[in-house]
């Protein structure tokens, strides 16, 4: 393969990180690990520093006192949603969505283990469908305040 071919994006195979099957496999394994050891909540893919930065930005720009409807897209094991609850955001106004069913199962299990059983996680492919609504939302007049 010549250098020109290496630079042509059409010659590269897609990354397995971009496939649903990859994430289904990852979360199946992480859910099994959590069921064996509830202290193993799974990987925080972008690190706890990024979770802290997102929560800091949220509290400065859309404070918990505003009671925003919050959508956590690609929620994984629920770390960001749980951090928002810990920062004072109302649990009933947060929804985590992920397209991996086992990710949703893991996030629900972690939330229950961390005493936030009312935190809601749903399987939803955000790029292909609208996410579910939370109780009290009016889809025609309002929507998500924090994504």
CSV table of C-alpha atoms in Angstrom, one decimal, residues 29-43 77 106 109-110 113:
chain,number,residue,atom,x,y,z
A,29,UNK,CA,-18.5,-8.6,30.3
A,30,UNK,CA,-18.7,-5.5,32.6
A,31,UNK,CA,-22.2,-6.5,33.9
A,32,UNK,CA,-20.9,-10.0,34.7
A,33,UNK,CA,-18.0,-8.5,36.5
A,34,UNK,CA,-20.3,-6.2,38.6
A,35,UNK,CA,-22.5,-9.1,39.4
A,36,UNK,CA,-19.4,-11.0,40.8
A,37,UNK,CA,-18.0,-7.9,42.5
A,38,UNK,CA,-20.3,-4.9,43.2
A,39,UNK,CA,-17.2,-2.6,43.7
A,40,UNK,CA,-16.3,-3.1,40.0
A,41,UNK,CA,-18.7,-0.7,38.4
A,42,UNK,CA,-16.9,-0.8,35.0
A,43,UNK,CA,-14.8,1.5,33.0
A,77,UNK,CA,-22.4,2.5,33.4
A,106,UNK,CA,-25.3,-2.3,34.4
A,109,UNK,CA,-27.5,-2.1,38.9
A,110,UNK,CA,-24.9,0.5,39.8
A,113,UNK,CA,-26.1,-0.3,44.6
